[in-house]
CSV table of N, CA and C in Angstrom, one decimal:
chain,number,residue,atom,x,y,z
A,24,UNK,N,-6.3,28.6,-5.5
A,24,UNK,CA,-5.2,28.6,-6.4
A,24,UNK,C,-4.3,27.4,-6.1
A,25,UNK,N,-3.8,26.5,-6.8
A,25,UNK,CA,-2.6,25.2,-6.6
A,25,UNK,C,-1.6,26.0,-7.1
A,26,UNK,N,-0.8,26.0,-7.1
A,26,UNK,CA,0.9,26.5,-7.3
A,26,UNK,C,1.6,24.7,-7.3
A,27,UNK,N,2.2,24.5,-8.4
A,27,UNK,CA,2.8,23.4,-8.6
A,27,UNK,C,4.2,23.6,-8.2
A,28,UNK,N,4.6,23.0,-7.3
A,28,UNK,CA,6.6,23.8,-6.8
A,28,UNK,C,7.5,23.1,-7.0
A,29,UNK,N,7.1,21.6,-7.8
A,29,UNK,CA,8.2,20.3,-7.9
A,29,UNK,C,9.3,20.7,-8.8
A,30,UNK,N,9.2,22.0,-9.8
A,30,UNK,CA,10.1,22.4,-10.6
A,30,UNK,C,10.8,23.7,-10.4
A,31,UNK,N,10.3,24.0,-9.0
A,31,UNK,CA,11.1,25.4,-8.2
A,31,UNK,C,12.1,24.8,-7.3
A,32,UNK,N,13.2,25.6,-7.5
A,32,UNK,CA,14.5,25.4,-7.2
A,32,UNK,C,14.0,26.0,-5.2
A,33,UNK,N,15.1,25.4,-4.3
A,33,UNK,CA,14.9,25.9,-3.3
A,33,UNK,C,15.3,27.3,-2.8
A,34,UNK,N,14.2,28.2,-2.2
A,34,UNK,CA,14.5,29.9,-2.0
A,34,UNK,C,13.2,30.1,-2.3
A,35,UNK,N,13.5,31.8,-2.2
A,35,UNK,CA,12.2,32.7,-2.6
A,35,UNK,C,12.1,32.9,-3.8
A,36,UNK,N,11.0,32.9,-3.9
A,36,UNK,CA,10.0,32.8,-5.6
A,36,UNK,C,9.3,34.5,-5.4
A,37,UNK,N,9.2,35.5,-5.9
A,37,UNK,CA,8.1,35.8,-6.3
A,37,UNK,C,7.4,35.7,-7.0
A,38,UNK,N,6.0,36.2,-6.7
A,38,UNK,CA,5.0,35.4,-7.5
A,38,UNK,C,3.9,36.2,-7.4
A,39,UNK,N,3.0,37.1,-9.2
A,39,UNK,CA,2.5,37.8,-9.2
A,39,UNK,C,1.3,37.7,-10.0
A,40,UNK,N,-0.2,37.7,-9.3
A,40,UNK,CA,-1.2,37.4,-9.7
A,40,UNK,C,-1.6,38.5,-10.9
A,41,UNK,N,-2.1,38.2,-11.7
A,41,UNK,CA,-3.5,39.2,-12.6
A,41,UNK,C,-4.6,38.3,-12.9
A,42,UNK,N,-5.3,39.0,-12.4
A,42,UNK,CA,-6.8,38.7,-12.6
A,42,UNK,C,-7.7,39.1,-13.0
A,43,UNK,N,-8.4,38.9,-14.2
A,43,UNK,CA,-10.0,39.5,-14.7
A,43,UNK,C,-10.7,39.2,-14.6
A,44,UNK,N,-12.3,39.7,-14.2
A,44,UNK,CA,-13.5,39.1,-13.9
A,44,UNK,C,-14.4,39.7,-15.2
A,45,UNK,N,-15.7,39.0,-15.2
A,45,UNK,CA,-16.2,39.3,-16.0
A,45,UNK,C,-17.0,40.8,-17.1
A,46,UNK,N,-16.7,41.1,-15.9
A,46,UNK,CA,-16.7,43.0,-15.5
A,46,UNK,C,-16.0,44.1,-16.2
A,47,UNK,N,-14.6,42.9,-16.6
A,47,UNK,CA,-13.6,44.0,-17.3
A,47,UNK,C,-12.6,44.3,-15.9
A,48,UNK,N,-13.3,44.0,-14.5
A,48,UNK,CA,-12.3,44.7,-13.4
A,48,UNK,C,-11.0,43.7,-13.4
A,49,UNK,N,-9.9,44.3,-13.2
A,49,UNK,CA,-9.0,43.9,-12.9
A,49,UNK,C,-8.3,44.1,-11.5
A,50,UNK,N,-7.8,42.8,-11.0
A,50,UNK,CA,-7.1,42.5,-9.9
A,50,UNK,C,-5.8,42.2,-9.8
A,51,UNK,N,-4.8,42.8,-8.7
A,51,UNK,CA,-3.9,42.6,-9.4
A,51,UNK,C,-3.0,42.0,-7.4
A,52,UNK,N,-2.2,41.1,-7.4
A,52,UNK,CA,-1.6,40.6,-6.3
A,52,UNK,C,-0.2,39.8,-6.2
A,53,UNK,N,0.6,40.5,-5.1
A,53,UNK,CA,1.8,39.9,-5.3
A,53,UNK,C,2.4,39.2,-3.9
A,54,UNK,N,3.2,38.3,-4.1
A,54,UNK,CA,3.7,37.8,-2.8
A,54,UNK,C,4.5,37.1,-3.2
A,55,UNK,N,5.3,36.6,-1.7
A,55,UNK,CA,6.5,36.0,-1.6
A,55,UNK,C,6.5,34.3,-1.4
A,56,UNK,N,6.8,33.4,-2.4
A,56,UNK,CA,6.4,32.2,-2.1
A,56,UNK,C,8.0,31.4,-1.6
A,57,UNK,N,7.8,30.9,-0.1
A,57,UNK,CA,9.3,30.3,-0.4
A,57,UNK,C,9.2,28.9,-0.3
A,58,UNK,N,10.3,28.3,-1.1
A,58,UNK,CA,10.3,26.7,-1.3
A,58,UNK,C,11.1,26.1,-0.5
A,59,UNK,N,11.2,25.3,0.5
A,59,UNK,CA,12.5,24.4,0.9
A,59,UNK,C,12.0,22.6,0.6
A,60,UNK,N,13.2,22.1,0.8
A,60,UNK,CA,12.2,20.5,1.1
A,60,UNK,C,12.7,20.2,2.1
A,61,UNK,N,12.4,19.2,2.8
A,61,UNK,CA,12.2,18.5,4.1
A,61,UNK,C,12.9,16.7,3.5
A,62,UNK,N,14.1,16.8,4.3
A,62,UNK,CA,15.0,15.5,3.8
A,62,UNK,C,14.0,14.6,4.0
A,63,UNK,N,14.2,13.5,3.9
A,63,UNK,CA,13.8,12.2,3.9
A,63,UNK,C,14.6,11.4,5.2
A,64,UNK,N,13.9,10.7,5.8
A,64,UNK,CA,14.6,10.5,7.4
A,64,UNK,C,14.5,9.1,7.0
A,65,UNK,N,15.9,8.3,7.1
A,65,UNK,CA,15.6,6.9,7.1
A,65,UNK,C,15.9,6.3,8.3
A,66,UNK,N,14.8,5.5,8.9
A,66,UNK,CA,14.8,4.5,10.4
A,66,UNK,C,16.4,4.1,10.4
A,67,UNK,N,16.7,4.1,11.6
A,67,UNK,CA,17.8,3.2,11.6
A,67,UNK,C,17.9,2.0,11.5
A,68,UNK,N,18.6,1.3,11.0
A,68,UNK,CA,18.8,-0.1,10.9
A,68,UNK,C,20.5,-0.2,11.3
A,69,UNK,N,20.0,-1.4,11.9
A,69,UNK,CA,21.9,-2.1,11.9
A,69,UNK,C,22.4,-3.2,11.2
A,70,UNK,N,23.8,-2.7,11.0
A,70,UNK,CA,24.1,-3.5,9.8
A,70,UNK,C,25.2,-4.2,10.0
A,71,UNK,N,25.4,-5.7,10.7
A,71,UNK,CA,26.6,-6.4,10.8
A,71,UNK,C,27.1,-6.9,10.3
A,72,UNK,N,28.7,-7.1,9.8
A,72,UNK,CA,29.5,-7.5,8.4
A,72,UNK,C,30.9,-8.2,9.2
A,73,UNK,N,30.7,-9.4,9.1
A,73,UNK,CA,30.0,-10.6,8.4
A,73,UNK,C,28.9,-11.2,9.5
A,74,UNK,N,28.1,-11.9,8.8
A,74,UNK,CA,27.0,-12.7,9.7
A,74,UNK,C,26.9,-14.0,10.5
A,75,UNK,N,28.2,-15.0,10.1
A,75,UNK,CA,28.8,-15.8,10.4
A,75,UNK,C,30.7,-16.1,10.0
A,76,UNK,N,31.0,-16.7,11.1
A,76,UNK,CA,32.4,-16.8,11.4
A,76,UNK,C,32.5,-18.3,11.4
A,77,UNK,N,33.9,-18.6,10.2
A,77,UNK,CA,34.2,-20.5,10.7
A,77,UNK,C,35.4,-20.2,10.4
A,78,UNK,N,35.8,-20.9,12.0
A,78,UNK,CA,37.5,-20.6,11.8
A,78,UNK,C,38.1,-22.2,12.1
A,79,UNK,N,39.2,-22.2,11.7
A,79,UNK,CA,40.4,-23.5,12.6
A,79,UNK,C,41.3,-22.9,12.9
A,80,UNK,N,41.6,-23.3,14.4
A,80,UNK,CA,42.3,-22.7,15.7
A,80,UNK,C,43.0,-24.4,15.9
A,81,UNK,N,44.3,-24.0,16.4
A,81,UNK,CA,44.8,-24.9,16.9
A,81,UNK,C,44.7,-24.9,18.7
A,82,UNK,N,45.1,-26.2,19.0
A,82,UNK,CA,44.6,-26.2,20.6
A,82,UNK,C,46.1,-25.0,21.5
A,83,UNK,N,45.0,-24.4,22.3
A,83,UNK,CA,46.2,-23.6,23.5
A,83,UNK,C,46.4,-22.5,22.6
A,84,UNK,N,45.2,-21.9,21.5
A,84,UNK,CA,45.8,-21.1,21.3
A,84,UNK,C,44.6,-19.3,21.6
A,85,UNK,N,45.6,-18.3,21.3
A,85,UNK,CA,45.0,-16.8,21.9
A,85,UNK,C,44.6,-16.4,21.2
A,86,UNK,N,43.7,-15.7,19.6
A,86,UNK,CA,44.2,-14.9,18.9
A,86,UNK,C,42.8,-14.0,18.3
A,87,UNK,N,43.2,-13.3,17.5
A,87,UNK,CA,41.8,-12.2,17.3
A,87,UNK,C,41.6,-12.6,15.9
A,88,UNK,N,40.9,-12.8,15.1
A,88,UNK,CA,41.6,-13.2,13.8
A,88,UNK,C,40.5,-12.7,13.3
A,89,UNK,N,39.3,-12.0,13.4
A,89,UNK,CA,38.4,-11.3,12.3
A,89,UNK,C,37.8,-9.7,13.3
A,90,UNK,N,37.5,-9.0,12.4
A,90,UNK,CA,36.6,-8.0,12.7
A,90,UNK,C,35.1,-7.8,12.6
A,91,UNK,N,34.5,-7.6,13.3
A,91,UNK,CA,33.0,-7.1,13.1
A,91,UNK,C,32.5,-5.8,12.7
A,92,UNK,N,32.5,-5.3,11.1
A,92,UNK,CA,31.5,-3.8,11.1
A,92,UNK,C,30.4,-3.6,11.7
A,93,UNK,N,29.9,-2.9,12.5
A,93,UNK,CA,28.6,-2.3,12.9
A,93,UNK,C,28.4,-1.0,12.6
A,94,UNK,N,27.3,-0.8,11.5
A,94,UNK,CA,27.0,0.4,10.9
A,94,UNK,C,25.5,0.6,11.0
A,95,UNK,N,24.8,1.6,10.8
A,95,UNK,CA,23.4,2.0,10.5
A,95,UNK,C,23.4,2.5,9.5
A,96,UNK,N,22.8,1.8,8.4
A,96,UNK,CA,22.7,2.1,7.1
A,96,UNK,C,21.0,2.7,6.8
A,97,UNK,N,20.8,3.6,8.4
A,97,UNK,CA,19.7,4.4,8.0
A,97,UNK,C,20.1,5.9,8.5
A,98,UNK,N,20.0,6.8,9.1
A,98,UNK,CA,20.0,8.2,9.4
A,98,UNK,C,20.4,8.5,10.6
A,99,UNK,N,21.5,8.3,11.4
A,99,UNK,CA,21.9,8.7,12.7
A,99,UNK,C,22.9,7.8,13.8
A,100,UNK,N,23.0,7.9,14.6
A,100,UNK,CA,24.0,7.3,15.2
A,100,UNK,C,23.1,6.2,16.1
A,101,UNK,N,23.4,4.9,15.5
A,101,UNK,CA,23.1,3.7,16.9
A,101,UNK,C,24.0,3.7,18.3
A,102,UNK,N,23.5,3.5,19.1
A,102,UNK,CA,24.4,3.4,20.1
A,102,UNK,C,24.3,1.8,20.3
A,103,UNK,N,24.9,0.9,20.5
A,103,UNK,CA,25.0,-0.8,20.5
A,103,UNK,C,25.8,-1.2,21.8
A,104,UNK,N,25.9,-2.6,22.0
A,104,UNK,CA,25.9,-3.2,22.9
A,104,UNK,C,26.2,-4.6,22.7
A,105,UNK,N,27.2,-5.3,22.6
A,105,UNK,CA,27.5,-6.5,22.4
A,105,UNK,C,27.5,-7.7,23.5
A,106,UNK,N,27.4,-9.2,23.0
A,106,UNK,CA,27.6,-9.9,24.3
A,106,UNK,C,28.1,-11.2,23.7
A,107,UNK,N,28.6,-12.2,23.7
A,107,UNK,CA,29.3,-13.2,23.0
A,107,UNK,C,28.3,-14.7,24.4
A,108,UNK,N,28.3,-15.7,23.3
A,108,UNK,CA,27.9,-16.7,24.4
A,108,UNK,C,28.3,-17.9,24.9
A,109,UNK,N,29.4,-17.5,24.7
A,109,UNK,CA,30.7,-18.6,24.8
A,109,UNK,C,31.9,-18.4,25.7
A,110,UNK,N,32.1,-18.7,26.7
A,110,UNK,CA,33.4,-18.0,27.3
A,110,UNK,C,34.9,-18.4,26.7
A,111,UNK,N,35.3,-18.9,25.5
A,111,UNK,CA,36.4,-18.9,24.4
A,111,UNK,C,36.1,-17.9,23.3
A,112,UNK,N,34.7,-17.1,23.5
A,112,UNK,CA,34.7,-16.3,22.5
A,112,UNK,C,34.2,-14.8,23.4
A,113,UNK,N,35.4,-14.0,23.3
A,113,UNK,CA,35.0,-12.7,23.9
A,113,UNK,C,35.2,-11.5,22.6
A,114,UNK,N,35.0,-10.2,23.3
A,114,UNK,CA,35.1,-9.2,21.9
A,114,UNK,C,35.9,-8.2,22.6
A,115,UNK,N,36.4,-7.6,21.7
A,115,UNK,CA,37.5,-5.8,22.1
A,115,UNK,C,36.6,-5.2,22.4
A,116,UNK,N,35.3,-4.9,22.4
A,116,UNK,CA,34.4,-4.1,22.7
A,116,UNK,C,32.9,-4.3,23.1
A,117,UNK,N,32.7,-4.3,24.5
A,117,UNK,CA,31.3,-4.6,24.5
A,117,UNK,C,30.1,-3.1,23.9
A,118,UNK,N,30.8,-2.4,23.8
A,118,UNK,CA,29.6,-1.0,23.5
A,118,UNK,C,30.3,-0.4,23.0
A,119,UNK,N,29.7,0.8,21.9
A,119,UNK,CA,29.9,1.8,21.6
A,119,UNK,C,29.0,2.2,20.3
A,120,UNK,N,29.6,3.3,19.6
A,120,UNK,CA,28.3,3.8,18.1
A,120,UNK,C,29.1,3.1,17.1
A,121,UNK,N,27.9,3.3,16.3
A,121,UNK,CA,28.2,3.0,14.7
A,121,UNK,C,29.0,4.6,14.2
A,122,UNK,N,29.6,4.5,13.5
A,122,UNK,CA,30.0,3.2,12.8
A,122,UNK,C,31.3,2.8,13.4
A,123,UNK,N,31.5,1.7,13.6
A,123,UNK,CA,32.7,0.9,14.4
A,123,UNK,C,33.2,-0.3,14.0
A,124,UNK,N,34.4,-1.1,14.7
A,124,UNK,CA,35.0,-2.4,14.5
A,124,UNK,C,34.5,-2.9,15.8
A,125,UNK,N,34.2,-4.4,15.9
A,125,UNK,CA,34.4,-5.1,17.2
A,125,UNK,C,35.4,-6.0,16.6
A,126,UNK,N,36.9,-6.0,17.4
A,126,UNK,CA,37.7,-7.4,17.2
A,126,UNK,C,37.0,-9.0,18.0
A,127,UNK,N,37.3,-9.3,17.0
A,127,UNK,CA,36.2,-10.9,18.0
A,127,UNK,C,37.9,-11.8,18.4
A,128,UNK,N,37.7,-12.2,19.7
A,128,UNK,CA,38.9,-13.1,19.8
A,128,UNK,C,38.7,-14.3,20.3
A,129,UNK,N,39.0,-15.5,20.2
A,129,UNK,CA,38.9,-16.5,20.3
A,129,UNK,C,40.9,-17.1,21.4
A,130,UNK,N,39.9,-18.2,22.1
A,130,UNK,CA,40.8,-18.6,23.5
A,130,UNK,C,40.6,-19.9,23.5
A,131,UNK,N,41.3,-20.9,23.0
A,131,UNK,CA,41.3,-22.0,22.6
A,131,UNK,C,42.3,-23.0,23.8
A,132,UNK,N,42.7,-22.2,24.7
A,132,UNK,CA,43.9,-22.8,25.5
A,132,UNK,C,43.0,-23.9,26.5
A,133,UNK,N,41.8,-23.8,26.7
A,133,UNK,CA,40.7,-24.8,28.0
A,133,UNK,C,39.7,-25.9,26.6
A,134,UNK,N,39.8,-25.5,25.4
A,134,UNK,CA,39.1,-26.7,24.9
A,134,UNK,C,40.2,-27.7,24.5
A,135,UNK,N,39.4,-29.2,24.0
A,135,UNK,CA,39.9,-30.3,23.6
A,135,UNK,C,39.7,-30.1,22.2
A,136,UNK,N,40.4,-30.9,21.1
A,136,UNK,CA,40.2,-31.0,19.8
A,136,UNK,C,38.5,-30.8,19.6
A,137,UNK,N,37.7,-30.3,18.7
A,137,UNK,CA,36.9,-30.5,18.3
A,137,UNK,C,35.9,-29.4,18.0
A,138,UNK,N,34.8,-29.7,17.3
A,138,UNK,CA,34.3,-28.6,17.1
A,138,UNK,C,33.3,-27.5,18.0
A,139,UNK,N,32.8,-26.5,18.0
A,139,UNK,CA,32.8,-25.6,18.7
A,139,UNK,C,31.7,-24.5,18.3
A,140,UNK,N,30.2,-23.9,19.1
A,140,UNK,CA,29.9,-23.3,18.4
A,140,UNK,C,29.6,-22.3,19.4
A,141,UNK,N,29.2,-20.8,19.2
A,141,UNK,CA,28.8,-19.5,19.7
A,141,UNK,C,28.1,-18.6,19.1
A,142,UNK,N,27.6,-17.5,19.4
A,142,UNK,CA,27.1,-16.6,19.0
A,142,UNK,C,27.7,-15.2,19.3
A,143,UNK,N,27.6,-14.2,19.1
A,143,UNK,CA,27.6,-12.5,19.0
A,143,UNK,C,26.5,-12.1,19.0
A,144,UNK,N,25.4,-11.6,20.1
A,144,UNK,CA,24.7,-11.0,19.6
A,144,UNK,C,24.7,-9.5,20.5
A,145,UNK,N,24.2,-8.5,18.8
A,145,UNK,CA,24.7,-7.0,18.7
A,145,UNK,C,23.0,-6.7,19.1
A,146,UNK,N,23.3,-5.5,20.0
A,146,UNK,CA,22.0,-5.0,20.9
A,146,UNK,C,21.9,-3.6,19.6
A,147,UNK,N,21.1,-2.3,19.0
A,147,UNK,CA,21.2,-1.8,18.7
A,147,UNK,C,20.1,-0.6,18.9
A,148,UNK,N,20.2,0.2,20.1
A,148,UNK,CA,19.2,1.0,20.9
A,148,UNK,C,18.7,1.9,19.6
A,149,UNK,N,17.2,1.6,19.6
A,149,UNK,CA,16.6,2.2,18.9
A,149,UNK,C,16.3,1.8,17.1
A,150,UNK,N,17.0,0.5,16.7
A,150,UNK,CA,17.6,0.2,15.7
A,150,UNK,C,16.5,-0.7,15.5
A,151,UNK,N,15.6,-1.0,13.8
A,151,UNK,CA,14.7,-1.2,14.0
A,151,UNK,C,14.6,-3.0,13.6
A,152,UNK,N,15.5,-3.1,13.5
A,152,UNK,CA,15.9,-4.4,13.4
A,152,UNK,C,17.1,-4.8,14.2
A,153,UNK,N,16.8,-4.9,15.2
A,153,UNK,CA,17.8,-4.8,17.1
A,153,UNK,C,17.2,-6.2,17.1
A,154,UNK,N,17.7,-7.4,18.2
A,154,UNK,CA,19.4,-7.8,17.8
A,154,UNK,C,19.7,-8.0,16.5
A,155,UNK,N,20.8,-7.8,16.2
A,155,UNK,CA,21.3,-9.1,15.2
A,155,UNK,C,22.7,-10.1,16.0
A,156,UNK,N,22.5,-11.4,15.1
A,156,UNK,CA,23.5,-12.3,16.2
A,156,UNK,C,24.7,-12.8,14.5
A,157,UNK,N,25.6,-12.8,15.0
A,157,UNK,CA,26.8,-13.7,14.1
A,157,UNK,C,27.2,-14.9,14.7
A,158,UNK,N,27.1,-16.0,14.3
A,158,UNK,CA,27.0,-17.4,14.5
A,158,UNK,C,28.5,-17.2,14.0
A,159,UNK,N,29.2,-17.8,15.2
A,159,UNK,CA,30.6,-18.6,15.3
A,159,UNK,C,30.7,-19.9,15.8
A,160,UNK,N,31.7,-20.5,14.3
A,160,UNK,CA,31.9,-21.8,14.6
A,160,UNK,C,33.3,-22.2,14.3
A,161,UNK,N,34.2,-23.1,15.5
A,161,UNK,CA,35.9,-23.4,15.3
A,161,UNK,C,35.6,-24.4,15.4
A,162,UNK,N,36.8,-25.1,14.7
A,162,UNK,CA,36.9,-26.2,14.9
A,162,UNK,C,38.7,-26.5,15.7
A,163,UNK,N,38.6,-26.9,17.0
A,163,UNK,CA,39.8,-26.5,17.3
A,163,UNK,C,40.7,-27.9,17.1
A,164,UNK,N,41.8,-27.9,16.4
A,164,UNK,CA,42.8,-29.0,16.1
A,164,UNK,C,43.8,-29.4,17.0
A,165,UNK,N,44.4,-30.8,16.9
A,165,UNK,CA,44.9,-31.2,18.3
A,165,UNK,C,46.6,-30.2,17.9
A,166,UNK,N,47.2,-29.9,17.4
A,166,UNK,CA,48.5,-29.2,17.3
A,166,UNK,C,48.2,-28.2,16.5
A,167,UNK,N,49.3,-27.2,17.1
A,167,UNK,CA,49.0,-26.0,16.4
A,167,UNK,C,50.6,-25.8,15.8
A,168,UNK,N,50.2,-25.9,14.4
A,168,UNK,CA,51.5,-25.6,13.2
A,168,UNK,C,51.2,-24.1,12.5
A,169,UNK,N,52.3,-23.9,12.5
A,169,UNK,CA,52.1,-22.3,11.9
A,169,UNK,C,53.2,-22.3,10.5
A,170,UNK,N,53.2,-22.3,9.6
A,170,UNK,CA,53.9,-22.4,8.1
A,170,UNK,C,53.8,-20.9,7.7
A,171,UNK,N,55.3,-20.6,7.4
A,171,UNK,CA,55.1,-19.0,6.8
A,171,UNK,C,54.6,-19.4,5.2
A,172,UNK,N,54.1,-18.1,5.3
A,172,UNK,CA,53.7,-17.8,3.4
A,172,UNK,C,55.0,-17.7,2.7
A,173,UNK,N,55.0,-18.0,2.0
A,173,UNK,CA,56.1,-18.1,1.2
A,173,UNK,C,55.8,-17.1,-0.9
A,174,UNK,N,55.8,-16.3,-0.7
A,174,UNK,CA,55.3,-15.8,-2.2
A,174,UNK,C,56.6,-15.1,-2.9
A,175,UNK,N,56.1,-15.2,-4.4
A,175,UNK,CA,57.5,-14.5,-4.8
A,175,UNK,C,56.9,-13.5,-5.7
């Protein structure tokens, strides 16, 4: 016997046979059919937002100026691990789970004018696409001017 269940709601079904053979005898049988489904498990993946950083920084200067999302846009919690490869480029966080921020900060006070490059790369235990890296690039300028916004 196939029982088709794609159009049974999830729970107990009963479900009651009759049967004739060629005899005229009749058979007769009942039971308890139960349905559940079984979710769908998606791998973990990790997901960094943004994938590259270009900033201008004036010389001698401190500051944090973007964030990193790190998420698993599959079924569970990544546990991660960060490392920067630049010593002008450190982060608020070397570890923790998804879903999270890393503040990325940038230390411009030991370079000379000019341009500048680094990486981020995000460790993601278990994550099936572990590392991913974010390419940072400053370009650091000889004076640092700061102009307020001015809006009306």
């Amino acid at each position: 016997i196939n029982i088709e269940c794609s159009d049974l709601s999830e729970g107990e079904h009963s479900i009651t046979l009759l049967a004739e053979d060629s005899d005229g005898q009749i058979g007769l049988a009942s039971f308890i059919l139960d349905v559940s489904r079984l979710p769908i498990v998606l791998p973990m993946n990790l997901d960094v937002s943004p994938d590259t950083a270009h900033l201008i920084v004036g010389q001698g200067v401190f500051f944090s100026p973007l964030n990193i999302a790190v998420r698993n846009v599959g079924d569970g919690t990544i546990s991660w691990s960060a490392v920067s490869t630049q010593g002008w480029l450190s982060l608020s966080a070397m570890n923790g789970f998804t879903p999270s921020n890393i503040g990325i900060r940038i230390n411009s006070s030991d370079l000379p004018p000019g341009t500048y490059s680094g990486s981020i790369e995000i460790f993601g235990n278990d994550a099936l696409n572990s590392p991913q890296s974010i390419d940072v690039t400053i370009i650091v300028l000889e004076y640092s001017i700061f102009l307020p916004l001015i809006s009306r």
